[in-house]
Structure formats: C-alpha cells, structure tokens
C-alpha cells in the first residue's frame, strides 16, 4: 500500500463498496454529474435538501471506519512486572510497568524508509542525545505537564498583531530543541508526500502553484481556517506518528518533542482570556520547523474530502497552509448554496474551524486573488502592489533609501530586492522595470 493510499485509509477510512457509491448518477459515474441535472441546482430548497442527504454518506468519515493501530488497539499497553525499557510508565494499581511498544510496526516503517525506533533509548541514540536529557526536554519529570514560567519553557514566546485584529502567538524553539526538531523533520517528516492539493511548505510548490489551477474560473471561493496550528492537538500528532508505524511510546515522545504547552504565567498583550484560550492545550507551535509538515499531515483527511467534494461538482481545490480555495465554471454557480455548507461541514468533521469573516466568493467582474496573486485571466501581481513598490523605489532614488525605510529593516536593500524578485517571478516584464529603478538607487545616501 502506497503512502497516499495509507494516509487516505487513516483519515478517510476504508473505501466504500462500489454498490454503496452508485447513487443518482449513471453506472459509469458514481456521483453522477451534479451540473447536468435539469434545473435541479436552481430549484426549490427541497431539491438541495435531497441532494445533501444523498451525498452526505460519501463525504463523511464514520468512526467505525477510522484507522486503528495494529497490536494494542486500546493504547493501554501490557502490564509487566519488570521495566521493559528506561522511563517506562508505572501501573499504579498493580505496581508494575506499562509496556507501550507492542504496536511497533517495522514493516510500515521500512516501507516509508523511516528510522526503526522502538524504545526511548532508540530515539535518544538516533537524536544523539543522552536519554535523561531527552526526557527533560519532553517534560517527563514534570507532573504539571506545562512549565510554570517562560524561563522554564523550551520555547521563546512572542505575540504579533494580526492584520484582521487580535494577536497571534509565535513559539520559537530554543536552540537544542530546534536542532532535534530539524532532525525529526529531515529524518521522518520530509520523507512523507503530502496531499497533491497542498502547496504550502512543500518543496517545489509555492503560492504560484497554489493559484495557477484557479486561473480563468468563473468564481473563486476562499475559505480560511482559524487558529490552524493550535487546532492540531498533541493527540493528533501522536496519532500521525503511530500511523507511520511507531509504537505508542515512541509516538508520545515524538509528539512531546514537536508540540508545545504554554507556561502558566503567559499573558496576551490585550489581557483577554479569549486570546490565550486556543493555546492552552498542548498543540503545534507556530515557529517550530516541524509544525508545517505535521499540520499538512493532520489536514490530510480534510484535503481528501474537500478534493472529493470538488471532484463531485467539477471544481478545483487547493490549500496553502490555512487558506482553502475552491473555484469552478459558470454552470456551477448555483451549486454554491450546497458547496459552501458542505465544505463547512467537512471542516468541522475534521476538527478544524472556519473563520466566517474571511469567507469570500469572487466573481469574474471582481479582482480574483488567490494567495496574493490575481487569477482572473492569467497569473499576476495586483496592480496596487506593483504601484506601491514602484513608488518606494522612485522615492528611494529621489530622496534616499532612509526616507522609505519606515519599518527600520536592518537589510532594507535586500528586503526590496526580495519583493522585486517575487513580483518578477510572476510578471517578468514588470520585474525588469523595477530592477532598473533599483539599480539606480544610491544606497549610501
């Protein structure tokens, strides 16, 4: 079984039998063609309700079909008298130890080319760190399960203001933990192939590849996931590592190394509990090198189901981090009244949340932008962005660079050159004009 099929089974469950997929369409088209029915998409509300009921079973992921790791399916482990490995957990009722290595799957690990790690000792040797030090990094000796202060944490915390209002917490791992996370990223996570619709933080893909499928479409539906990283809990991360073949014990240690629990003393700048609330449970930290890959894997089920929804309606679907985009032809406009509720239902089923304030439906007569690029007729940078950058370069030429460096960038010239390079990668002609202005600037003024 390939990685794609394996992860589909993990998040999507066993594929339905052919007979259960044949609905109101023809035998050769299990879903039928929802766009070819005579006025059914623009008819009364009752037709939409019937369609919703007939399609619901296709897009849902019943708990009975979800993947359960082989071996010990309860996750309780086997109670033994002697400690099976260092730092094994105690079973208080019996006084023995709990062996959580029974569901180790070397065949699956070998299939993906992942390191064979069965015990915490194996993990420590692979990371080239003493086991007691590794246990300290995961908080194995901390009964409170979270640091009491920022100085006790293995992360640096920094609040940044969102453009839409409110604050976002950046959690940057300290040097030793960061090196460990980089090894987990290179040795494990980078070997896994994300869903084809994902373009964020994937080598060879970019905002350009994310926007390209939506060029020339009659309408573009933009959805935004709120608190994307904090929505991925510690349990979901452990489940990801277990699905790759690691036993529960190693998966727990890997999960603790790649998630964060904020200190009890941490407050937000606005002193509002609602700002801190999404970060209270152990979660993926925004700022850790492993978080983008783990977030993409945790959203694999979401991508599979939204891709299935798009395919059923003849649409196109992509995701860049927390930005979801669906687009389609004019004949599918009437189906938006079904597609939008379906998409929201799928997002909730996959334990994410939509930011309803950022939902947009962009028509042809509007500027259709996807991840910052215009997609109406061809890929391009918004004219306002080009004009803004051109004005900055012109003023640098006339009045000196210092007059335009209002945000005090330490490397302002490199910053502007990067913005020019981004624009030139999408529109080479405009990039030539901006580079010409850039080369005329006296950076010593």
GROMACS .gro file of C-alpha atoms in nm:
model
  445
    1UNK     CA    1   0.000   0.000   0.000
    2UNK     CA    2   0.146   0.337  -0.101
    3UNK     CA    3   0.178   0.633   0.135
    4UNK     CA    4  -0.110   0.819  -0.029
    5UNK     CA    5  -0.342   0.517  -0.001
    6UNK     CA    6  -0.226   0.451   0.356
    7UNK     CA    7  -0.296   0.806   0.473
    8UNK     CA    8  -0.627   0.804   0.286
    9UNK     CA    9  -0.724   0.495   0.484
   10UNK     CA   10  -0.602   0.659   0.805
   11UNK     CA   11  -0.813   0.973   0.772
   12UNK     CA   12  -1.082   0.865   0.525
   13UNK     CA   13  -1.143   0.508   0.638
   14UNK     CA   14  -1.192   0.203   0.419
   15UNK     CA   15  -1.319   0.291   0.070
   16UNK     CA   16  -1.692   0.229   0.028
   17UNK     CA   17  -1.810  -0.067  -0.174
   18UNK     CA   18  -1.888   0.012  -0.534
   19UNK     CA   19  -2.256  -0.058  -0.482
   20UNK     CA   20  -2.276   0.197  -0.199
   21UNK     CA   21  -2.128   0.473  -0.417
   22UNK     CA   22  -2.372   0.436  -0.702
   23UNK     CA   23  -2.635   0.696  -0.636
   24UNK     CA   24  -2.837   0.905  -0.872
   25UNK     CA   25  -2.570   0.910  -1.143
   26UNK     CA   26  -2.503   0.660  -1.415
   27UNK     CA   27  -2.322   0.334  -1.359
   28UNK     CA   28  -2.001   0.477  -1.500
   29UNK     CA   29  -2.017   0.790  -1.286
   30UNK     CA   30  -2.069   0.703  -0.918
   31UNK     CA   31  -2.151   1.058  -0.814
   32UNK     CA   32  -2.341   1.138  -1.131
   33UNK     CA   33  -2.298   1.485  -1.279
   34UNK     CA   34  -2.449   1.736  -1.037
   35UNK     CA   35  -2.416   2.007  -1.300
   36UNK     CA   36  -2.607   1.827  -1.574
   37UNK     CA   37  -2.939   1.784  -1.392
   38UNK     CA   38  -3.224   1.988  -1.537
   39UNK     CA   39  -3.253   2.298  -1.318
   40UNK     CA   40  -3.209   2.089  -1.005
   41UNK     CA   41  -2.942   2.317  -0.863
   42UNK     CA   42  -3.151   2.629  -0.908
   43UNK     CA   43  -3.480   2.473  -0.800
   44UNK     CA   44  -3.657   2.498  -0.466
   45UNK     CA   45  -3.482   2.435  -0.135
   46UNK     CA   46  -3.622   2.083  -0.111
   47UNK     CA   47  -3.405   1.967  -0.400
   48UNK     CA   48  -3.095   2.088  -0.218
   49UNK     CA   49  -3.201   1.901   0.093
   50UNK     CA   50  -3.244   1.576  -0.102
   51UNK     CA   51  -2.903   1.623  -0.264
   52UNK     CA   52  -2.746   1.688   0.076
   53UNK     CA   53  -2.885   1.364   0.217
   54UNK     CA   54  -2.775   1.161  -0.084
   55UNK     CA   55  -2.419   1.295  -0.074
   56UNK     CA   56  -2.360   1.308   0.298
   57UNK     CA   57  -2.257   0.944   0.320
   58UNK     CA   58  -1.994   0.996   0.050
   59UNK     CA   59  -1.808   1.276   0.231
   60UNK     CA   60  -1.841   1.165   0.592
   61UNK     CA   61  -1.580   0.963   0.779
   62UNK     CA   62  -1.763   0.733   1.023
   63UNK     CA   63  -1.575   0.645   1.340
   64UNK     CA   64  -1.616   0.273   1.269
   65UNK     CA   65  -1.407   0.310   0.952
   66UNK     CA   66  -1.124   0.512   1.107
   67UNK     CA   67  -0.779   0.360   1.124
   68UNK     CA   68  -0.683   0.183   1.447
   69UNK     CA   69  -0.315   0.092   1.503
   70UNK     CA   70  -0.233  -0.276   1.489
   71UNK     CA   71  -0.148  -0.469   1.802
   72UNK     CA   72  -0.275  -0.299   2.115
   73UNK     CA   73  -0.580  -0.114   1.982
   74UNK     CA   74  -0.680   0.026   2.321
   75UNK     CA   75  -0.347   0.206   2.369
   76UNK     CA   76  -0.344   0.079   2.730
   77UNK     CA   77  -0.035  -0.131   2.681
   78UNK     CA   78   0.067  -0.453   2.853
   79UNK     CA   79   0.136  -0.453   3.227
   80UNK     CA   80   0.463  -0.628   3.317
   81UNK     CA   81   0.648  -0.674   3.645
   82UNK     CA   82   0.991  -0.551   3.531
   83UNK     CA   83   1.056  -0.225   3.350
   84UNK     CA   84   1.070  -0.317   2.976
   85UNK     CA   85   1.278  -0.006   2.895
   86UNK     CA   86   1.402   0.305   3.068
   87UNK     CA   87   1.137   0.562   3.164
   88UNK     CA   88   0.855   0.312   3.122
   89UNK     CA   89   0.534   0.431   3.287
   90UNK     CA   90   0.421   0.277   3.614
   91UNK     CA   91   0.088   0.098   3.653
   92UNK     CA   92  -0.025   0.219   3.995
   93UNK     CA   93  -0.294  -0.045   4.066
   94UNK     CA   94  -0.057  -0.340   4.013
   95UNK     CA   95   0.273  -0.175   4.094
   96UNK     CA   96   0.418  -0.297   3.765
   97UNK     CA   97   0.512  -0.119   3.443
   98UNK     CA   98   0.319  -0.048   3.123
   99UNK     CA   99   0.482  -0.165   2.800
  100UNK     CA  100   0.365   0.066   2.519
  101UNK     CA  101   0.583  -0.084   2.246
  102UNK     CA  102   0.352  -0.368   2.144
  103UNK     CA  103   0.214  -0.191   1.836
  104UNK     CA  104   0.559  -0.128   1.680
  105UNK     CA  105   0.531  -0.181   1.301
  106UNK     CA  106   0.877  -0.224   1.142
  107UNK     CA  107   0.720  -0.334   0.812
  108UNK     CA  108   0.540   0.000   0.778
  109UNK     CA  109   0.849   0.196   0.885
  110UNK     CA  110   1.061   0.013   0.627
  111UNK     CA  111   0.803   0.081   0.360
  112UNK     CA  112   0.844   0.456   0.411
  113UNK     CA  113   1.219   0.441   0.473
  114UNK     CA  114   1.185   0.571   0.828
  115UNK     CA  115   1.426   0.500   1.116
  116UNK     CA  116   1.336   0.196   1.327
  117UNK     CA  117   1.275   0.335   1.676
  118UNK     CA  118   1.105   0.111   1.930
  119UNK     CA  119   1.204   0.250   2.269
  120UNK     CA  120   1.305   0.589   2.413
  121UNK     CA  121   1.664   0.461   2.414
  122UNK     CA  122   1.645   0.407   2.037
  123UNK     CA  123   1.509   0.758   1.992
  124UNK     CA  124   1.782   0.912   2.208
  125UNK     CA  125   2.055   0.730   2.014
  126UNK     CA  126   1.905   0.841   1.682
  127UNK     CA  127   1.895   1.202   1.804
  128UNK     CA  128   2.248   1.174   1.951
  129UNK     CA  129   2.139   1.299   2.293
  130UNK     CA  130   2.153   1.134   2.638
  131UNK     CA  131   1.820   0.982   2.732
  132UNK     CA  132   1.784   1.176   3.063
  133UNK     CA  133   1.840   1.499   2.871
  134UNK     CA  134   1.577   1.398   2.616
  135UNK     CA  135   1.337   1.311   2.898
  136UNK     CA  136   1.392   1.659   3.041
  137UNK     CA  137   1.315   1.816   2.703
  138UNK     CA  138   0.979   1.640   2.678
  139UNK     CA  139   0.888   1.722   3.039
  140UNK     CA  140   0.898   1.359   3.153
  141UNK     CA  141   0.977   1.473   3.508
  142UNK     CA  142   0.714   1.749   3.514
  143UNK     CA  143   0.393   1.642   3.686
  144UNK     CA  144   0.221   1.967   3.586
  145UNK     CA  145   0.260   1.889   3.213
  146UNK     CA  146   0.341   2.255   3.143
  147UNK     CA  147   0.618   2.495   3.251
  148UNK     CA  148   0.535   2.740   3.526
  149UNK     CA  149   0.720   3.030   3.365
  150UNK     CA  150   0.870   3.130   3.032
  151UNK     CA  151   1.222   3.073   3.164
  152UNK     CA  152   1.138   2.707   3.232
  153UNK     CA  153   0.996   2.653   2.884
  154UNK     CA  154   1.190   2.523   2.585
  155UNK     CA  155   1.032   2.791   2.364
  156UNK     CA  156   1.061   3.166   2.318
  157UNK     CA  157   0.717   3.332   2.308
  158UNK     CA  158   0.627   3.641   2.110
  159UNK     CA  159   0.288   3.793   2.033
  160UNK     CA  160   0.233   3.961   1.697
  161UNK     CA  161  -0.067   4.164   1.593
  162UNK     CA  162  -0.287   4.026   1.315
  163UNK     CA  163  -0.393   4.248   1.027
  164UNK     CA  164  -0.752   4.145   1.091
  165UNK     CA  165  -0.727   4.231   1.460
  166UNK     CA  166  -0.626   4.031   1.764
  167UNK     CA  167  -0.294   3.864   1.833
  168UNK     CA  168  -0.110   3.551   1.719
  169UNK     CA  169   0.140   3.367   1.936
  170UNK     CA  170   0.476   3.277   1.783
  171UNK     CA  171   0.653   2.995   1.968
  172UNK     CA  172   1.014   2.958   1.856
  173UNK     CA  173   1.201   2.657   1.999
  174UNK     CA  174   1.526   2.718   2.182
  175UNK     CA  175   1.847   2.602   2.016
  176UNK     CA  176   1.872   2.243   2.145
  177UNK     CA  177   1.506   2.160   2.085
  178UNK     CA  178   1.522   2.327   1.744
  179UNK     CA  179   1.811   2.101   1.638
  180UNK     CA  180   1.613   1.795   1.747
  181UNK     CA  181   1.306   1.914   1.558
  182UNK     CA  182   1.514   1.971   1.245
  183UNK     CA  183   1.638   1.611   1.262
  184UNK     CA  184   1.281   1.483   1.304
  185UNK     CA  185   1.182   1.695   1.004
  186UNK     CA  186   1.465   1.569   0.781
  187UNK     CA  187   1.470   1.209   0.901
  188UNK     CA  188   1.096   1.143   0.920
  189UNK     CA  189   0.855   1.413   0.804
  190UNK     CA  190   1.035   1.516   0.484
  191UNK     CA  191   1.011   1.157   0.359
  192UNK     CA  192   0.631   1.171   0.353
  193UNK     CA  193   0.445   1.300   0.050
  194UNK     CA  194   0.162   1.545   0.130
  195UNK     CA  195  -0.170   1.556  -0.050
  196UNK     CA  196  -0.143   1.677  -0.413
  197UNK     CA  197  -0.374   1.972  -0.339
  198UNK     CA  198  -0.138   2.109  -0.072
  199UNK     CA  199   0.105   2.380  -0.180
  200UNK     CA  200   0.217   2.542   0.145
  201UNK     CA  201   0.561   2.446   0.281
  202UNK     CA  202   0.607   2.173   0.021
  203UNK     CA  203   0.932   2.161  -0.184
  204UNK     CA  204   0.870   2.255  -0.545
  205UNK     CA  205   0.535   2.418  -0.470
  206UNK     CA  206   0.456   2.780  -0.390
  207UNK     CA  207   0.186   3.046  -0.387
  208UNK     CA  208   0.218   3.043  -0.765
  209UNK     CA  209   0.141   2.671  -0.799
  210UNK     CA  210  -0.141   2.715  -0.549
  211UNK     CA  211  -0.304   2.993  -0.753
  212UNK     CA  212  -0.244   2.852  -1.103
  213UNK     CA  213  -0.531   2.595  -1.104
  214UNK     CA  214  -0.783   2.874  -1.044
  215UNK     CA  215  -0.689   3.095  -1.341
  216UNK     CA  216  -0.983   3.185  -1.566
  217UNK     CA  217  -1.256   3.037  -1.346
  218UNK     CA  218  -1.600   3.198  -1.329
  219UNK     CA  219  -1.590   3.219  -0.950
  220UNK     CA  220  -1.346   3.162  -0.666
  221UNK     CA  221  -1.449   3.058  -0.315
  222UNK     CA  222  -1.193   3.148  -0.048
  223UNK     CA  223  -1.211   2.994   0.299
  224UNK     CA  224  -0.980   3.045   0.595
  225UNK     CA  225  -0.908   2.810   0.885
  226UNK     CA  226  -0.890   2.993   1.215
  227UNK     CA  227  -0.612   2.903   1.463
  228UNK     CA  228  -0.474   2.641   1.223
  229UNK     CA  229  -0.169   2.535   1.426
  230UNK     CA  230  -0.331   2.547   1.772
  231UNK     CA  231  -0.616   2.334   1.633
  232UNK     CA  232  -0.374   2.043   1.590
  233UNK     CA  233  -0.361   1.884   1.933
  234UNK     CA  234  -0.098   1.663   2.092
  235UNK     CA  235  -0.323   1.356   2.047
  236UNK     CA  236  -0.350   1.419   1.673
  237UNK     CA  237   0.028   1.445   1.643
  238UNK     CA  238   0.074   1.120   1.835
  239UNK     CA  239  -0.180   0.955   1.603
  240UNK     CA  240   0.021   1.069   1.300
  241UNK     CA  241   0.342   0.909   1.428
  242UNK     CA  242   0.156   0.590   1.523
  243UNK     CA  243   0.007   0.570   1.174
  244UNK     CA  244   0.361   0.568   1.033
  245UNK     CA  245   0.443   0.251   1.227
  246UNK     CA  246   0.586   0.386   1.552
  247UNK     CA  247   0.469   0.232   1.877
  248UNK     CA  248   0.269   0.438   2.121
  249UNK     CA  249   0.569   0.502   2.350
  250UNK     CA  250   0.791   0.647   2.077
  251UNK     CA  251   0.496   0.834   1.924
  252UNK     CA  252   0.432   1.002   2.260
  253UNK     CA  253   0.795   1.111   2.288
  254UNK     CA  254   0.797   1.241   1.930
  255UNK     CA  255   0.469   1.418   1.996
  256UNK     CA  256   0.607   1.588   2.306
  257UNK     CA  257   0.914   1.700   2.112
  258UNK     CA  258   0.705   1.863   1.838
  259UNK     CA  259   0.424   2.022   2.041
  260UNK     CA  260   0.412   2.300   2.297
  261UNK     CA  261   0.230   2.377   2.620
  262UNK     CA  262   0.239   2.746   2.708
  263UNK     CA  263   0.359   2.846   3.057
  264UNK     CA  264   0.100   2.909   3.324
  265UNK     CA  265   0.228   3.266   3.361
  266UNK     CA  266   0.196   3.364   2.993
  267UNK     CA  267  -0.044   3.651   2.922
  268UNK     CA  268  -0.153   3.812   2.597
  269UNK     CA  269  -0.093   4.183   2.526
  270UNK     CA  270  -0.465   4.257   2.548
  271UNK     CA  271  -0.502   4.057   2.872
  272UNK     CA  272  -0.804   3.876   2.727
  273UNK     CA  273  -0.861   3.511   2.809
  274UNK     CA  274  -1.011   3.456   2.463
  275UNK     CA  275  -0.672   3.536   2.307
  276UNK     CA  276  -0.485   3.277   2.515
  277UNK     CA  277  -0.760   3.014   2.508
  278UNK     CA  278  -0.664   2.842   2.175
  279UNK     CA  279  -0.310   2.783   2.308
  280UNK     CA  280  -0.394   2.634   2.648
  281UNK     CA  281  -0.386   2.266   2.548
  282UNK     CA  282  -0.070   2.112   2.408
  283UNK     CA  283  -0.061   2.199   2.037
  284UNK     CA  284   0.155   2.255   1.730
  285UNK     CA  285   0.364   2.568   1.788
  286UNK     CA  286   0.378   2.825   1.509
  287UNK     CA  287   0.752   2.880   1.479
  288UNK     CA  288   0.877   2.521   1.509
  289UNK     CA  289   1.035   2.374   1.191
  290UNK     CA  290   0.827   2.056   1.223
  291UNK     CA  291   0.489   2.229   1.253
  292UNK     CA  292   0.412   2.295   0.882
  293UNK     CA  293   0.472   1.931   0.785
  294UNK     CA  294   0.271   1.797   1.079
  295UNK     CA  295  -0.011   2.044   1.012
  296UNK     CA  296  -0.027   1.928   0.649
  297UNK     CA  297  -0.042   1.564   0.759
  298UNK     CA  298  -0.309   1.636   1.019
  299UNK     CA  299  -0.520   1.804   0.748
  300UNK     CA  300  -0.479   1.513   0.505
  301UNK     CA  301  -0.833   1.391   0.573
  302UNK     CA  302  -0.963   1.743   0.518
  303UNK     CA  303  -0.783   1.764   0.183
  304UNK     CA  304  -0.908   1.421   0.072
  305UNK     CA  305  -1.268   1.507   0.149
  306UNK     CA  306  -1.262   1.859   0.002
  307UNK     CA  307  -1.093   1.719  -0.310
  308UNK     CA  308  -1.375   1.466  -0.330
  309UNK     CA  309  -1.630   1.744  -0.293
  310UNK     CA  310  -1.458   1.943  -0.569
  311UNK     CA  311  -1.448   1.640  -0.798
  312UNK     CA  312  -1.817   1.569  -0.746
  313UNK     CA  313  -1.908   1.919  -0.861
  314UNK     CA  314  -1.640   1.958  -1.130
  315UNK     CA  315  -1.443   2.216  -0.928
  316UNK     CA  316  -1.077   2.281  -0.849
  317UNK     CA  317  -0.938   2.271  -0.495
  318UNK     CA  318  -0.607   2.377  -0.342
  319UNK     CA  319  -0.483   2.457   0.007
  320UNK     CA  320  -0.194   2.677   0.114
  321UNK     CA  321  -0.149   2.642   0.493
  322UNK     CA  322  -0.480   2.770   0.634
  323UNK     CA  323  -0.608   2.918   0.305
  324UNK     CA  324  -0.860   2.692   0.126
  325UNK     CA  325  -0.961   2.772  -0.231
  326UNK     CA  326  -1.235   2.622  -0.448
  327UNK     CA  327  -1.317   2.751  -0.797
  328UNK     CA  328  -1.543   2.647  -1.080
  329UNK     CA  329  -1.720   2.731  -1.406
  330UNK     CA  330  -2.028   2.945  -1.453
  331UNK     CA  331  -2.260   2.643  -1.467
  332UNK     CA  332  -2.163   2.559  -1.106
  333UNK     CA  333  -2.256   2.899  -0.961
  334UNK     CA  334  -2.599   2.778  -0.849
  335UNK     CA  335  -2.435   2.489  -0.665
  336UNK     CA  336  -2.256   2.730  -0.429
  337UNK     CA  337  -2.556   2.714  -0.196
  338UNK     CA  338  -2.476   2.345  -0.150
  339UNK     CA  339  -2.097   2.360  -0.176
  340UNK     CA  340  -2.044   2.620   0.099
  341UNK     CA  341  -2.242   2.430   0.367
  342UNK     CA  342  -2.082   2.102   0.257
  343UNK     CA  343  -1.731   2.249   0.287
  344UNK     CA  344  -1.808   2.392   0.631
  345UNK     CA  345  -1.950   2.060   0.747
  346UNK     CA  346  -1.639   1.873   0.629
  347UNK     CA  347  -1.410   2.122   0.805
  348UNK     CA  348  -1.597   2.074   1.132
  349UNK     CA  349  -1.596   1.696   1.090
  350UNK     CA  350  -1.216   1.710   1.058
  351UNK     CA  351  -1.195   1.913   1.382
  352UNK     CA  352  -1.093   2.244   1.228
  353UNK     CA  353  -1.279   2.574   1.235
  354UNK     CA  354  -1.360   2.824   0.960
  355UNK     CA  355  -1.316   3.197   1.002
  356UNK     CA  356  -1.653   3.306   0.864
  357UNK     CA  357  -1.544   3.671   0.849
  358UNK     CA  358  -1.285   3.580   0.583
  359UNK     CA  359  -1.512   3.379   0.355
  360UNK     CA  360  -1.524   3.531   0.006
  361UNK     CA  361  -1.691   3.445  -0.324
  362UNK     CA  362  -1.517   3.636  -0.606
  363UNK     CA  363  -1.682   3.661  -0.949
  364UNK     CA  364  -1.527   3.739  -1.287
  365UNK     CA  365  -1.615   4.109  -1.269
  366UNK     CA  366  -1.414   4.137  -0.944
  367UNK     CA  367  -1.042   4.105  -0.889
  368UNK     CA  368  -0.998   3.737  -0.809
  369UNK     CA  369  -0.690   3.687  -0.592
  370UNK     CA  370  -0.556   3.360  -0.453
  371UNK     CA  371  -0.266   3.371  -0.205
  372UNK     CA  372  -0.192   3.726  -0.315
  373UNK     CA  373  -0.194   3.660  -0.691
  374UNK     CA  374  -0.457   3.772  -0.942
  375UNK     CA  375  -0.613   3.480  -1.134
  376UNK     CA  376  -0.885   3.645  -1.347
  377UNK     CA  377  -0.730   3.579  -1.689
  378UNK     CA  378  -0.368   3.499  -1.611
  379UNK     CA  379  -0.143   3.484  -1.308
  380UNK     CA  380  -0.036   3.828  -1.200
  381UNK     CA  381   0.051   4.051  -0.908
  382UNK     CA  382  -0.218   4.303  -0.807
  383UNK     CA  383  -0.161   4.639  -0.972
  384UNK     CA  384  -0.174   4.813  -0.635
  385UNK     CA  385   0.124   4.610  -0.511
  386UNK     CA  386   0.326   4.694  -0.823
  387UNK     CA  387   0.242   5.064  -0.791
  388UNK     CA  388   0.331   5.065  -0.422
  389UNK     CA  389   0.670   4.904  -0.479
  390UNK     CA  390   0.740   5.130  -0.775
  391UNK     CA  391   0.664   5.436  -0.561
  392UNK     CA  392   0.901   5.318  -0.287
  393UNK     CA  393   1.184   5.264  -0.536
  394UNK     CA  394   1.120   5.602  -0.701
  395UNK     CA  395   1.129   5.782  -0.366
  396UNK     CA  396   1.447   5.594  -0.271
  397UNK     CA  397   1.601   5.723  -0.592
  398UNK     CA  398   1.489   6.083  -0.531
  399UNK     CA  399   1.516   6.119  -0.153
  400UNK     CA  400   1.742   5.835  -0.042
  401UNK     CA  401   1.663   5.487   0.098
  402UNK     CA  402   1.643   5.609   0.459
  403UNK     CA  403   1.333   5.813   0.377
  404UNK     CA  404   1.141   5.496   0.281
  405UNK     CA  405   1.268   5.254   0.544
  406UNK     CA  406   0.988   5.338   0.785
  407UNK     CA  407   0.986   4.995   0.949
  408UNK     CA  408   1.363   5.005   1.012
  409UNK     CA  409   1.454   4.692   0.819
  410UNK     CA  410   1.817   4.605   0.904
  411UNK     CA  411   1.878   4.497   0.541
  412UNK     CA  412   1.642   4.728   0.353
  413UNK     CA  413   1.813   4.681   0.015
  414UNK     CA  414   1.785   4.301   0.038
  415UNK     CA  415   1.423   4.336   0.153
  416UNK     CA  416   1.332   4.540  -0.156
  417UNK     CA  417   1.526   4.306  -0.383
  418UNK     CA  418   1.329   4.013  -0.244
  419UNK     CA  419   0.999   4.188  -0.314
  420UNK     CA  420   1.115   4.264  -0.668
  421UNK     CA  421   1.214   3.901  -0.719
  422UNK     CA  422   0.874   3.781  -0.602
  423UNK     CA  423   0.694   4.014  -0.841
  424UNK     CA  424   0.930   3.928  -1.128
  425UNK     CA  425   0.867   3.554  -1.082
  426UNK     CA  426   0.502   3.617  -1.166
  427UNK     CA  427   0.532   3.909  -1.409
  428UNK     CA  428   0.883   3.926  -1.566
  429UNK     CA  429   0.802   4.241  -1.765
  430UNK     CA  430   0.718   4.446  -1.459
  431UNK     CA  431   1.014   4.293  -1.280
  432UNK     CA  432   1.251   4.439  -1.540
  433UNK     CA  433   1.113   4.790  -1.480
  434UNK     CA  434   1.152   4.762  -1.105
  435UNK     CA  435   1.505   4.620  -1.127
  436UNK     CA  436   1.602   4.915  -1.346
  437UNK     CA  437   1.489   5.157  -1.076
  438UNK     CA  438   1.659   4.952  -0.805
  439UNK     CA  439   1.995   4.961  -0.982
  440UNK     CA  440   1.987   5.341  -1.000
  441UNK     CA  441   1.948   5.390  -0.623
  442UNK     CA  442   2.244   5.524  -0.425
  443UNK     CA  443   2.236   5.306  -0.113
  444UNK     CA  444   2.500   5.519   0.063
  445UNK     CA  445   2.274   5.825   0.088
   0.00000   0.00000   0.00000
